[in-house]
Coordinates of C-alpha atoms and ligand atoms in Angstrom, one line a residue:
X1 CA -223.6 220.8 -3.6
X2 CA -221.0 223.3 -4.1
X3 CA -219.6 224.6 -0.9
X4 CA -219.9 228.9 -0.4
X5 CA -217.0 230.3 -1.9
X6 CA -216.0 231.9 1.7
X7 CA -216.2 228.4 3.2
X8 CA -213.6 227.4 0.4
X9 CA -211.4 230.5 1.5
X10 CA -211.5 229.8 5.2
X11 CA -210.3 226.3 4.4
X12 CA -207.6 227.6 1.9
X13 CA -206.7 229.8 4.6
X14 CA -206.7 227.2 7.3
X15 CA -204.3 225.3 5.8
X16 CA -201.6 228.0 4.5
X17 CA -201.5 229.3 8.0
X18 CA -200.9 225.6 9.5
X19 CA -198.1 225.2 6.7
X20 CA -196.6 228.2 7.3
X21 CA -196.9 227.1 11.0
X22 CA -195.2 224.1 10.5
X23 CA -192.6 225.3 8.6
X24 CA -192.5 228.3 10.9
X25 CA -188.5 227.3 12.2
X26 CA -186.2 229.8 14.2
X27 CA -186.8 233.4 15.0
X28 CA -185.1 235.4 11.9
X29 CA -182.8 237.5 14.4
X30 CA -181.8 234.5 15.4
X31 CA -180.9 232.7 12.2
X32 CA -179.6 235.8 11.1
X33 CA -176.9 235.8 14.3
X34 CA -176.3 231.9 13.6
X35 CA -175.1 233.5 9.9
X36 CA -173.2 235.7 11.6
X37 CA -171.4 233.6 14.3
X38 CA -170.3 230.8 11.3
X39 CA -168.8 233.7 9.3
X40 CA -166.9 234.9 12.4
X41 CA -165.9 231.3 13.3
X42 CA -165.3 230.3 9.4
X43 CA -162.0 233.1 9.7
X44 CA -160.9 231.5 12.9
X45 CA -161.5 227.9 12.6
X46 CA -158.9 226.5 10.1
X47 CA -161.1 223.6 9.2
X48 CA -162.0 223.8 5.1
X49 CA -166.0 223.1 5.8
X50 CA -167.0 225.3 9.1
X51 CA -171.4 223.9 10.1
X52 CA -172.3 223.0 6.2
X53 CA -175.4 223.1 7.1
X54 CA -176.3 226.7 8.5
X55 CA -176.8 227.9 4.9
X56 CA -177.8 231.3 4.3
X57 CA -181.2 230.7 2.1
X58 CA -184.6 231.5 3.6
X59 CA -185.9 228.4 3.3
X60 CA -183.4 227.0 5.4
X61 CA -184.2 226.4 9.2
X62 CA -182.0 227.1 11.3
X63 CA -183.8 224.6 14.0
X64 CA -182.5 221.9 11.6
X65 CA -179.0 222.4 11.5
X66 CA -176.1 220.7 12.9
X67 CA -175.3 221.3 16.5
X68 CA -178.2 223.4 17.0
X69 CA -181.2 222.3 19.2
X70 CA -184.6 224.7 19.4
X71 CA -187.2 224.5 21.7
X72 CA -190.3 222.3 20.1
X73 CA -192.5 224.3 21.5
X74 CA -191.2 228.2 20.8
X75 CA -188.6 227.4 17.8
X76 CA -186.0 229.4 20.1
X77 CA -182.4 228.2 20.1
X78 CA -181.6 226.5 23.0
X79 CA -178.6 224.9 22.5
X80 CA -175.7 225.1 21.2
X81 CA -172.9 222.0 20.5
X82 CA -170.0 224.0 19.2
X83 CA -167.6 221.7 20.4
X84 CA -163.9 221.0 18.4
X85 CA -165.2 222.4 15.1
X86 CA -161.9 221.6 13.9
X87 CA -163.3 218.1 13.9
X88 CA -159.4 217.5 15.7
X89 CA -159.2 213.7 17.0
X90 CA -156.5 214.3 19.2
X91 CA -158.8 216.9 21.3
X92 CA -160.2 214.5 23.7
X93 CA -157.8 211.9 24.5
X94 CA -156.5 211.8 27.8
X95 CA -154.8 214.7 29.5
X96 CA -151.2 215.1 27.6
X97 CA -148.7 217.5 28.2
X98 CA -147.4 217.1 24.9
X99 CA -150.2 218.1 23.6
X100 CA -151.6 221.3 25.1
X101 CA -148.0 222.4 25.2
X102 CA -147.9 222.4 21.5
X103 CA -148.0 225.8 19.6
X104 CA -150.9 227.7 19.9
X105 CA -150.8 229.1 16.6
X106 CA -154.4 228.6 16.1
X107 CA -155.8 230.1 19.0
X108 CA -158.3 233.2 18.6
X109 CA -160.3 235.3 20.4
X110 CA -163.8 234.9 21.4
X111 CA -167.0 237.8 20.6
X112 CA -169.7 237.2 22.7
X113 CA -171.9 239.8 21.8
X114 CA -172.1 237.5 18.9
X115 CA -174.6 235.3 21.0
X116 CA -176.8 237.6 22.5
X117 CA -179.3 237.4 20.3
X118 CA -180.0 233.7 21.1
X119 CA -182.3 235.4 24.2
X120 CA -183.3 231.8 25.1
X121 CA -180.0 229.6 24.7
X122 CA -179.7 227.3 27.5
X123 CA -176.6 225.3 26.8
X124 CA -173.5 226.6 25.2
X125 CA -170.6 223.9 24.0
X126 CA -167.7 225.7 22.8
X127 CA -165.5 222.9 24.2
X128 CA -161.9 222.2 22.1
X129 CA -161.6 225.1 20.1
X130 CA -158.2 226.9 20.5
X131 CA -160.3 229.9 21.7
X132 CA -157.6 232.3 23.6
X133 CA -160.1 234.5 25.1
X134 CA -162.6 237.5 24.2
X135 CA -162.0 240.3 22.4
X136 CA -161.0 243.3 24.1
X137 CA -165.0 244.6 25.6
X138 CA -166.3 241.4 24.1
X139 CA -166.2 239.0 26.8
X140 CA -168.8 237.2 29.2
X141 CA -170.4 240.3 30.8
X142 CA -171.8 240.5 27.5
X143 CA -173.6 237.4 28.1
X144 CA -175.8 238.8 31.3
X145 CA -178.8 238.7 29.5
X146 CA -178.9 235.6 28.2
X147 CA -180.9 234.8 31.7
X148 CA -181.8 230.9 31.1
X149 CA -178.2 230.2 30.2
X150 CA -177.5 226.9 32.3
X151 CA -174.5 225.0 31.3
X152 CA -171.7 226.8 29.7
X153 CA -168.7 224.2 28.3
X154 CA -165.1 226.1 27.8
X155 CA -162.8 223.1 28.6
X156 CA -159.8 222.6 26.3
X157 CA -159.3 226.5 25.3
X158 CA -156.4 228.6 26.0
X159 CA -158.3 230.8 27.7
X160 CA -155.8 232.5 30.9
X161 CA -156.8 234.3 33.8
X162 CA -157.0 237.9 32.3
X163 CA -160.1 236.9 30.4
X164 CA -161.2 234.3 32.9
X165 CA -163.2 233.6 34.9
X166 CA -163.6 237.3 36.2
X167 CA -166.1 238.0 33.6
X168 CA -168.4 234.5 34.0
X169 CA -169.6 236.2 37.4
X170 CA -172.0 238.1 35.5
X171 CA -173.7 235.0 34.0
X172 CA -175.5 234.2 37.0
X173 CA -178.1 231.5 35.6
X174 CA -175.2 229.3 35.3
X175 CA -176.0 225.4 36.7
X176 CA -172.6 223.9 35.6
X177 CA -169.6 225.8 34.6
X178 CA -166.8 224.0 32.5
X179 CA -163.0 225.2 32.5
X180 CA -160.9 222.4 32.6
X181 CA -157.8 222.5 30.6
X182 CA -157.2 225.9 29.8
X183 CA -154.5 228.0 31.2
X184 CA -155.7 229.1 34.3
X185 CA -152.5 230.3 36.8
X186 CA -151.4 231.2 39.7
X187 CA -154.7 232.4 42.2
X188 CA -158.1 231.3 42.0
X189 CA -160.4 234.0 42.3
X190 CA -163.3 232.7 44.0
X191 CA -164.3 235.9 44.8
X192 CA -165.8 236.5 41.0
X193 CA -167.7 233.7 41.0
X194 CA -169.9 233.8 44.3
X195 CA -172.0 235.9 42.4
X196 CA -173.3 232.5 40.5
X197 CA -175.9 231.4 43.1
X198 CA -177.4 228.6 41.0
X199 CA -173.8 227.1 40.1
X200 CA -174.0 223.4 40.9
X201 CA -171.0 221.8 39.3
X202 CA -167.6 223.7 38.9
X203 CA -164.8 222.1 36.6
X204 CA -161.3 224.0 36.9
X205 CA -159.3 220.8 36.7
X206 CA -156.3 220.3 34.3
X207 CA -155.1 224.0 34.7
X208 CA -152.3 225.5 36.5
X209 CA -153.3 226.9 39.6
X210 CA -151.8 226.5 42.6
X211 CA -153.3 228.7 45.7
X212 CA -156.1 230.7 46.8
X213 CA -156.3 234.6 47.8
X214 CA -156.5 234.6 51.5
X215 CA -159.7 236.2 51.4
X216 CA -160.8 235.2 48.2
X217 CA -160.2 231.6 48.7
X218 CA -162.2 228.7 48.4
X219 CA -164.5 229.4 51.4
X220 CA -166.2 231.9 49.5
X221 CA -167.5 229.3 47.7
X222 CA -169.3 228.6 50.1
X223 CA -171.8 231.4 49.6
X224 CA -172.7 229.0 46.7
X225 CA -175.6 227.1 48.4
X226 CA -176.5 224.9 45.2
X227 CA -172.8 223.8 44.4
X228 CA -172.5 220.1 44.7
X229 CA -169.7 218.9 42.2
X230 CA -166.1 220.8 42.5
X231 CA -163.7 219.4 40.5
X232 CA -159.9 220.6 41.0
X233 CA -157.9 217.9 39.5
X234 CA -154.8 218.2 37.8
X235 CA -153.7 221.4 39.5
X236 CA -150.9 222.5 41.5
X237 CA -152.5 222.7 45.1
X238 CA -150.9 221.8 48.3
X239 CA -152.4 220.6 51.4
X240 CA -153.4 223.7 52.2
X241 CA -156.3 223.7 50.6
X242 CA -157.8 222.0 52.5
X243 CA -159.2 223.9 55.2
X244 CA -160.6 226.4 52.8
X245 CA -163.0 223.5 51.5
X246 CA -164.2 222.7 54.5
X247 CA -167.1 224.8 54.6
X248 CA -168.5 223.9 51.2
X249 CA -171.5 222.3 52.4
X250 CA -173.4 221.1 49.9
X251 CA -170.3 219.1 48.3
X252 CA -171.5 215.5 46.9
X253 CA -168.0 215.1 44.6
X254 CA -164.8 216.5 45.7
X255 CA -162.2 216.0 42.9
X256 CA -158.7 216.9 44.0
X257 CA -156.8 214.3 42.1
X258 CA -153.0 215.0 40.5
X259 CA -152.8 217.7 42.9
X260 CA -149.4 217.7 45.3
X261 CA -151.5 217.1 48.5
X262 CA -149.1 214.5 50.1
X263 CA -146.2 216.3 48.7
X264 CA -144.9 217.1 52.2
X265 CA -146.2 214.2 54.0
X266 CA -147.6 216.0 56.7
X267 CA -151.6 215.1 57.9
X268 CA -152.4 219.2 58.6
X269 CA -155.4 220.6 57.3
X270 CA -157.0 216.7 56.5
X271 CA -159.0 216.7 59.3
X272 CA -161.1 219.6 58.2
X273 CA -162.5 217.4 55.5
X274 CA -164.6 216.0 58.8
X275 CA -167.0 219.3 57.7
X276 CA -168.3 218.0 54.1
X277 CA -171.0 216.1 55.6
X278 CA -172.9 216.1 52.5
X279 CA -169.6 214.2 50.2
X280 CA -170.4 210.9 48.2
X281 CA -167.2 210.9 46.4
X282 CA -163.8 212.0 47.1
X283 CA -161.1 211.2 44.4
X284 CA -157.7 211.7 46.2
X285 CA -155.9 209.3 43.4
X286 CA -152.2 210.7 42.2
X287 CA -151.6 213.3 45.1
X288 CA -148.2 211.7 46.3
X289 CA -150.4 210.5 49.4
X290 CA -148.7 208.0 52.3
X291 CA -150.4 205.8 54.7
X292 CA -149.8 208.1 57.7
X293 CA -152.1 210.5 55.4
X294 CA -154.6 208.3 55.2
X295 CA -155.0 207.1 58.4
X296 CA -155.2 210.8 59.6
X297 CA -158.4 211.0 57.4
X298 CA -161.9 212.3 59.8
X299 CA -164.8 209.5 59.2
X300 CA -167.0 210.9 56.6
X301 CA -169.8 209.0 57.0
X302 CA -171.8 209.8 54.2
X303 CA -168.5 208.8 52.3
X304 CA -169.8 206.1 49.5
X305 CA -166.8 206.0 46.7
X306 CA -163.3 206.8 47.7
X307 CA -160.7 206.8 45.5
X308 CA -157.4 206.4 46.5
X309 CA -154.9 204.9 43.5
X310 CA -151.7 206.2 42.6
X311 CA -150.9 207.1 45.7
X312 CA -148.0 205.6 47.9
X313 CA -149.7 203.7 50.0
X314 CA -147.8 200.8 51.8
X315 CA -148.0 198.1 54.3
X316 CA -150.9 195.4 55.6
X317 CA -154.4 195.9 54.2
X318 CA -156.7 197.7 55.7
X319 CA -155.7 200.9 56.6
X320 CA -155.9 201.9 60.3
X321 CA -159.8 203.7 60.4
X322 CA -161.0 202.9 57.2
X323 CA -163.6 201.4 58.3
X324 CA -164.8 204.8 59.9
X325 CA -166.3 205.2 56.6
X326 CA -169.3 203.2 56.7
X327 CA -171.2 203.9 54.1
X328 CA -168.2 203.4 51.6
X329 CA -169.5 201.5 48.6
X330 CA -166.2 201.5 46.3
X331 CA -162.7 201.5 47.8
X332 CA -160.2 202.2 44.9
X333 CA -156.6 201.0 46.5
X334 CA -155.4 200.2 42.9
X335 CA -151.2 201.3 41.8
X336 CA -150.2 201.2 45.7
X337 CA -147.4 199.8 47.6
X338 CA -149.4 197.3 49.6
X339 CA -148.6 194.2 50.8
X340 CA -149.2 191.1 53.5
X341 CA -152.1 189.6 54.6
X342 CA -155.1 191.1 56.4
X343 CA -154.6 191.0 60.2
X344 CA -157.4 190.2 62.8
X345 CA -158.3 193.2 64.1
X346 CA -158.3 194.4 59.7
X347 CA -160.6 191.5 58.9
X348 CA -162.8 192.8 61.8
X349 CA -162.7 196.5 60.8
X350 CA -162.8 195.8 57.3
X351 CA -166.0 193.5 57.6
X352 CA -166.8 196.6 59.3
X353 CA -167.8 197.8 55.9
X354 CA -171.1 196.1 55.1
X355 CA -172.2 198.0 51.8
X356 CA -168.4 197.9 50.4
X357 CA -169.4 196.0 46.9
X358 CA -166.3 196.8 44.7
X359 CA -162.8 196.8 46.4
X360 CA -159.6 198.0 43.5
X361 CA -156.3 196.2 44.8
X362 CA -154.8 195.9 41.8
X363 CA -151.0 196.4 41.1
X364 CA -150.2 196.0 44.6
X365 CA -147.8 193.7 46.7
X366 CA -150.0 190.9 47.8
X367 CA -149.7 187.4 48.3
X368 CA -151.9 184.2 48.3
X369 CA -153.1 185.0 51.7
X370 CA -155.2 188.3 51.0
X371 CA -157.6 186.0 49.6
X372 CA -158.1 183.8 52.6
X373 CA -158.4 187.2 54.8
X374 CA -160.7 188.6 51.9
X375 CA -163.0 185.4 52.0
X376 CA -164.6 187.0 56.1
X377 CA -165.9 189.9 53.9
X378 CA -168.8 189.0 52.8
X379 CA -170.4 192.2 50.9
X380 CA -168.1 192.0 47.8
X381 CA -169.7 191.8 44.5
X382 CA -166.6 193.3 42.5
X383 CA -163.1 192.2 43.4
X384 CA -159.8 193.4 41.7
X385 CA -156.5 191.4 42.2
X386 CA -154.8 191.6 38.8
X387 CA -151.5 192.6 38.4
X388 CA -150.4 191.1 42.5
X389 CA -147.8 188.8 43.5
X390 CA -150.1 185.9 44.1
X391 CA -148.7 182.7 43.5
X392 CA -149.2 178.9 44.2
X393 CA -152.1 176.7 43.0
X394 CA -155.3 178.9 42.0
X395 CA -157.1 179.3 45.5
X396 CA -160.3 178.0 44.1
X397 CA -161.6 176.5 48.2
X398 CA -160.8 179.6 49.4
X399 CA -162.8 181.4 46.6
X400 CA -165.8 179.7 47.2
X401 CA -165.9 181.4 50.0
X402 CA -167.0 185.0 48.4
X403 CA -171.0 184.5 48.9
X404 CA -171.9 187.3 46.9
X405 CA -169.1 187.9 44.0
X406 CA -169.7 188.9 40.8
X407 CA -166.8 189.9 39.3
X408 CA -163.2 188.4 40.2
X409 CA -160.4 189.5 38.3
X410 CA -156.8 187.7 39.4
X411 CA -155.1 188.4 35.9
X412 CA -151.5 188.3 35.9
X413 CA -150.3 186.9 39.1
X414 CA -148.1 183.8 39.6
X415 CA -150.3 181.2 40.0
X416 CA -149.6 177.6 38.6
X417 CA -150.9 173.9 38.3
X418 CA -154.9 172.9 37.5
X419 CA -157.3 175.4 37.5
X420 CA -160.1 174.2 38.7
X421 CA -163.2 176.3 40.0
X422 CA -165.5 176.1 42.9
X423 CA -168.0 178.5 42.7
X424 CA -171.8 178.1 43.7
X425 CA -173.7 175.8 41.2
X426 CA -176.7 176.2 40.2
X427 CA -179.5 173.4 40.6
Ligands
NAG1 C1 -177.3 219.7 23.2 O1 -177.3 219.0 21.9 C2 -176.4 217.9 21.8 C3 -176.5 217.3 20.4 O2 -176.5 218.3 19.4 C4 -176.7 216.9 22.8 O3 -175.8 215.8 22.8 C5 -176.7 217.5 24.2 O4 -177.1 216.6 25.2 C6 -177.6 218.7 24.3 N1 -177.5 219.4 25.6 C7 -178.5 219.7 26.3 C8 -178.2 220.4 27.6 O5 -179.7 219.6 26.0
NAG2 C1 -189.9 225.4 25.6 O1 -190.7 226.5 25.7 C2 -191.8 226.4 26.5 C3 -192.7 227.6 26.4 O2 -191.9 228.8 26.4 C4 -191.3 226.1 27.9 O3 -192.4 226.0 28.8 C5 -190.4 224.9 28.0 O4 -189.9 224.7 29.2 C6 -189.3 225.0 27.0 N1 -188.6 223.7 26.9 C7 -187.3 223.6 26.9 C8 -186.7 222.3 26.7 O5 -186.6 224.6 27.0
NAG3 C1 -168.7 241.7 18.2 O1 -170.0 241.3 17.6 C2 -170.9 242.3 17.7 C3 -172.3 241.7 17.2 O2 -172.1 241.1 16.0 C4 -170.5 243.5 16.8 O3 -171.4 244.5 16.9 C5 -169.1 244.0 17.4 O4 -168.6 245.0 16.5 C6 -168.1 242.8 17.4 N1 -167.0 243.3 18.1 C7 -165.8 243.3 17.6 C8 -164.7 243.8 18.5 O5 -165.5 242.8 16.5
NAG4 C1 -169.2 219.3 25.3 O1 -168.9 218.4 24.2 C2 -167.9 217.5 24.5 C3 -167.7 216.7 23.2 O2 -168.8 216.1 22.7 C4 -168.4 216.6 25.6 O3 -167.4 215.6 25.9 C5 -168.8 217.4 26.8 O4 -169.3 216.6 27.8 C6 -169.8 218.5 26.4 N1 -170.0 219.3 27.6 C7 -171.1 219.3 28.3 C8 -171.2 220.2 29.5 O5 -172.1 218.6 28.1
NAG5 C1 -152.9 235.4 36.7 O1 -151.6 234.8 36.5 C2 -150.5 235.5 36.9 C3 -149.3 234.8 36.5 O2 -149.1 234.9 35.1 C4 -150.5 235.7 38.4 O3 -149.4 236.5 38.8 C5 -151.8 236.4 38.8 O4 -151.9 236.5 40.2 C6 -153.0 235.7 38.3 N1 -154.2 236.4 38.5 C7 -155.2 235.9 39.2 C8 -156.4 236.7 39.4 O5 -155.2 234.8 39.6
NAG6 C1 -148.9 225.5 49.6 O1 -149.5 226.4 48.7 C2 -149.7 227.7 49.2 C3 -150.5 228.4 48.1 O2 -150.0 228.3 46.9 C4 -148.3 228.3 49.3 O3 -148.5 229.7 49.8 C5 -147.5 227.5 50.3 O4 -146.2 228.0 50.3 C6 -147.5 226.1 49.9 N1 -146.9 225.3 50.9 C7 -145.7 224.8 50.9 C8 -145.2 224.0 52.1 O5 -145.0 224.8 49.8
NAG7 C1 -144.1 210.4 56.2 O1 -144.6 210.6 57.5 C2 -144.8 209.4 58.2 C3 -145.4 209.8 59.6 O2 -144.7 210.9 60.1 C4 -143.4 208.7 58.3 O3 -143.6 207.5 59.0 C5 -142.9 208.4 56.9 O4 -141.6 207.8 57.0 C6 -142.8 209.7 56.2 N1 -142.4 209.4 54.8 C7 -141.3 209.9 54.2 C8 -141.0 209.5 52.8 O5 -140.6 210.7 54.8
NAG8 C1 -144.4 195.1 53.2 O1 -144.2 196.5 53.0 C2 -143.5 197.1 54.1 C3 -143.5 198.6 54.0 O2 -143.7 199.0 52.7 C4 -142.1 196.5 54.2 O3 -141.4 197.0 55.3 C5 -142.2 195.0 54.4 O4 -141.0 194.4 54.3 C6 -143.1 194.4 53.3 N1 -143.4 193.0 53.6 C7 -143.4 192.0 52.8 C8 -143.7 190.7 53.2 O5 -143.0 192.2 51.6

C-alpha cells in the first residue's frame, strides 16, 4: 500500500526540521561577534595562527570550536577559555620577577563591547594575554548586561589601576573575580567593588599594592556577605592590614603570603584575626614572621590548615599557644629556624592537637630527639623531617611508635649505620 502523499510530506518534514535542529549550533549574532572578537584579537595577539577553528563559513558552529563551550540545552555561549593565546610557555611558571618585568611591548588594549553580545556567557578566561587595559569608553561597565556572568579570569595582564578594578563594580553577577599579577599599585579601592554582592572568591595577589584608603579599606568588604576566599599574596601590605580584615565574616581562606607582615616585628593588629570565626585556612608563609608573632596569634578555632613556612621562626617546637588551634589539620613549619627537642609541657600541648594529620618541619634545625618527643603524638598520618640535622643510627624503635603514619619523609639528614625498619606488620 502506498502511503498518502501528505503522510510522505509530514515525514519529509519531520525529519528536515530534526536535522536542522540538530545542526541548529550558536545563535548567528553570536557567531557573528565570535568573528569579530578573533579579528580584533588576530591584530593584537602576535601569535601566526589566532583560534583556527572559529572559521567564518556558515556551516561552521561556532558551539564546536576551540575554547568555546555552549549551553547543550539553548546553544548559547557560555564560556569562554581565552587564556594565553600566545600559546607562551613561560606564562604560567611560578611567579618571576624577571619575567613580568620584561618589556611589555606586546601589551594591548581590551574592547569589551566586543562581548556583549554573548547575553548568556558565564565564564570568561582571558588569563595571560598582555592585555594593558580597555579602550578609552570600552571597558567593564560595558559588560553590565551580561547578567549571568560568574567567573571572570584577568590574571597575568598588565592591566593598572586606571582601568582596574573601578569598572568590574558594575559586573555584579560576578562569583569569583581573578586579578592576580597585573599591575595593580599603590591603594586598593575596595570601595568599587562592594557593589559585587555575589563575589565569593577575590584574587589580587602578585600585584603591587601596599595599603588601603581609610575609608575605603578592606572592611568594606565586608558588605560582601558571600565572599569566602580573599587572596592578597605577593603584595606589599604591612601589618596594618590587619585590623581592616577582621570583619570579613564569611572568610574560609585568608591568603596573605609574601606580604611584609612581620617586617617590623611588632604583634599589633594580630589579634584581630580572633574575629574570622568562619577561616579554614590561613597562609602566612614568607611574611618575614618571628616566633613572638606567632605566639601573639588569637585561637581560631575553626582554624584547620595553617601555613606558616618561610617565615623566621626559631627556638623549641611547639610554639607557645598553638595548640589553641584545635581543629588544625595541617601545620606547615617547613624553611624555619627551629630547633631542640619538644619539652613537656610542648608534648602535652601539642598532643593537644588531636586531628593534626600532616605536620611540615622540613629544613629546620632539629636533632634525633624530635622524633622521640614526636612519637606522644599520636594523630600523625603525614610527617615531614627532610632536610634537618638528624643524625646517629636511623631511629627505627622510636618510629614504631607513630600508630597511625602514613607518610614519613627523613631525606637528607645525617643519619648512619643499618637501616633497619620497625614498622607494624601485617599478619
Ligand atoms: C570552560 O571550558 C574549559 C575548556 O574549554 C574548561 O576547562 C573549564 O572548566 C570551563 N569552565 C567552566 C566554568 O565551565
Ligand atoms: C542551559 O540552559 C538551560 C535553559 O535555559 C538552563 O536551565 C541551564 O541551567 C543552562 N545550563 C548551563 C550549564 O548553563
Ligand atoms: C568596540 O567594539 C564595538 C563592538 O564591535 C564597536 O562598535 C566599537 O566601535 C569598538 N570600539 C572601539 C574604540 O574600537
Ligand atoms: C584560566 O585558565 C588558566 C590556564 O588554563 C587556568 O590556570 C585558570 O585556572 C583559569 N581560570 C579559572 C578561573 O578557571
Ligand atoms: C594608582 O596608582 C598610583 C600610583 O601610580 C597611586 O598614586 C594611586 O593612588 C592609585 N590609585 C588607586 C585608586 O589606588
Ligand atoms: C604600613 O602600611 C600603611 C599603608 O600602606 C602605611 O601607611 C604605613 O606607614 C605602614 N607602616 C609602616 C610602619 O611602615
Ligand atoms: C622581635 O620581637 C621580639 C619580642 O619583642 C624580640 O624578642 C626579638 O628579639 C625581636 N627580633 C628582632 C630581630 O629584633
Ligand atoms: C636553638 O635556637 C636558639 C634560637 O634560635 C638558639 O639560641 C639556640 O642556641 C639553639 N639551640 C641549639 C641546640 O642549637
Amino acid at each position: 500500500m502506498e502511503w498518502p502523499s501528505f503522510v510522505k510530506a509530514l515525514l519529509w518534514g519531520l525529519l528536515v526540521f530534526l536535522q536542522f535542529h540538530q545542526h541548529r549550533g550558536c545563535f548567528h549574532e553570536e557567531r557573528i561577534a565570535l568573528l569579530e572578537l578573533k579579528a580584533f584579537l588576530k591584530s593584537n595577539i602576535i601569535h601566526a595562527d589566532v583560534l583556527p577553528s572559529w572559521m567564518d563559513d556558515a556551516k561552521s558552529d561556532c558551539c564546536s570550536w576551540e575554547r568555546v563551550t555552549c549551553n547543550s540545552t539553548n546553544s548559547h555561549v557560555i564560556n569562554l577559555s581565552l587564556y594565553n593565546l600566545n600559546h607562551d610557555p613561560d606564562y604560567y611558571e611560578d611567579y618571576d620577577y624577571n619575567y613580568y618585568g620584561q618589556d611589555d611591548e606586546n601589551r594591548w588594549l581590551l574592547n569589551v563591547s566586543m562581548l556583549v553580545p554573548l547575553k548568556e556567557l558565564k565564564s570568561l578566561n582571558l588569563s595571560a594575554n598582555s592585555i594593558g587595559g580597555c579602550l578609552p569608553n570600552e571597558g567593564f561597565e560595558k559588560m553590565s548586561s551580561l547578567r549571568n556572568l560568574r567567573i571572570l579570569d584577568l590574571g597575568y595582564n598588565y592591566f593598572d589601576n586606571n582601568s582596574i578594578p573601578q569598572s568590574l563594580g558594575a559586573v555584579t553577577s560576578l562569583e569569583t573575580l581573578i586579578l592576580t599579577q597585573n599591575k595593580l599599585q599603590g591603594y586598593f579601592p575596595a570601595q568599587e567593588l562592594i557593589a559585587l554582592r555575589n563575589l565569593n572568591k577575590l584574587d589580587i595577589s602578585r600585584n603591587y599594592y601596599n595599603g588601603f584608603l581609610p575609608l575605603q579599606g578592606f572592611e568594606r568588604l565586608a558588605l560582601l556577605p558571600k565572599l569566602e576566599i580573599l587572596d592578597l599574596c605577593f603584595n606589599s601590605f604591612n601589618y596594618s592590614i590587619i585590623p581592616s580584615l577582621s570583619g570579613l565574616a564569611s572568610l574560609k581562606t585568608l591568603s596573605l603570603a609574601g606580604n611584609d607582615l612581620g617586617w617590623f616585628n611588632t604583634t599589633t593588629g594580630f589579634e584581630s584575626l580572633s574575629r574570622l570565626e568562619n577561616l579554614e585556612t590561613l597562609d602566612l608563609s614568607h611574611t618575614y614572621l618571628e616566633r613572638s608573632i606567632i605566639e601573639s596569634l588569637p585561637a581560631v578555632k575553626s582554624l584547620k590548615n595553617l601555613n606558616l613556612e618561610q617565615n623566621f621562626i626559631g627556638g623549641s617546637f611547639p610554639i607557645k599557644g598553638i595548640s589553641a588551634f584545635e581543629n588544625l589539620e595541617k601545620l606547615d613549619l617547613s624553611y624555619n629556624i627551629l630547633n631542640g627537642s619538644l619539652t613537656i609541657q610542648g608534648l602535652e600541648s601539642l598532643s593537644r592537637l588531636k586531628k593534626l594529620e600532616t605536620l611540615d618541619l622540613r629544613y629546620n634545625f632539629f636533632d634525633k630527639s624530635i622524633i622521640e618527643s614526636l612519637s606522644a603524638v599520636k594523630s600523625h598520618k603525614n610527617l615531614n623531617l627532610a632536610w634537618n640535622h638528624i643524625g646517629g643510627s636511623f631511629p627505627a624503635k622510636e618510629l614504631s611508635a607513630f600508630e597511625n603514619l602514613e607518610k614519613l619523609d627523613l631525606s637528607w639528614n645525617n643519619f648512619e649505620g643499618p637501616l633497619t625498619i620497625q614498622g607494624n606488620q601485617p599478619n
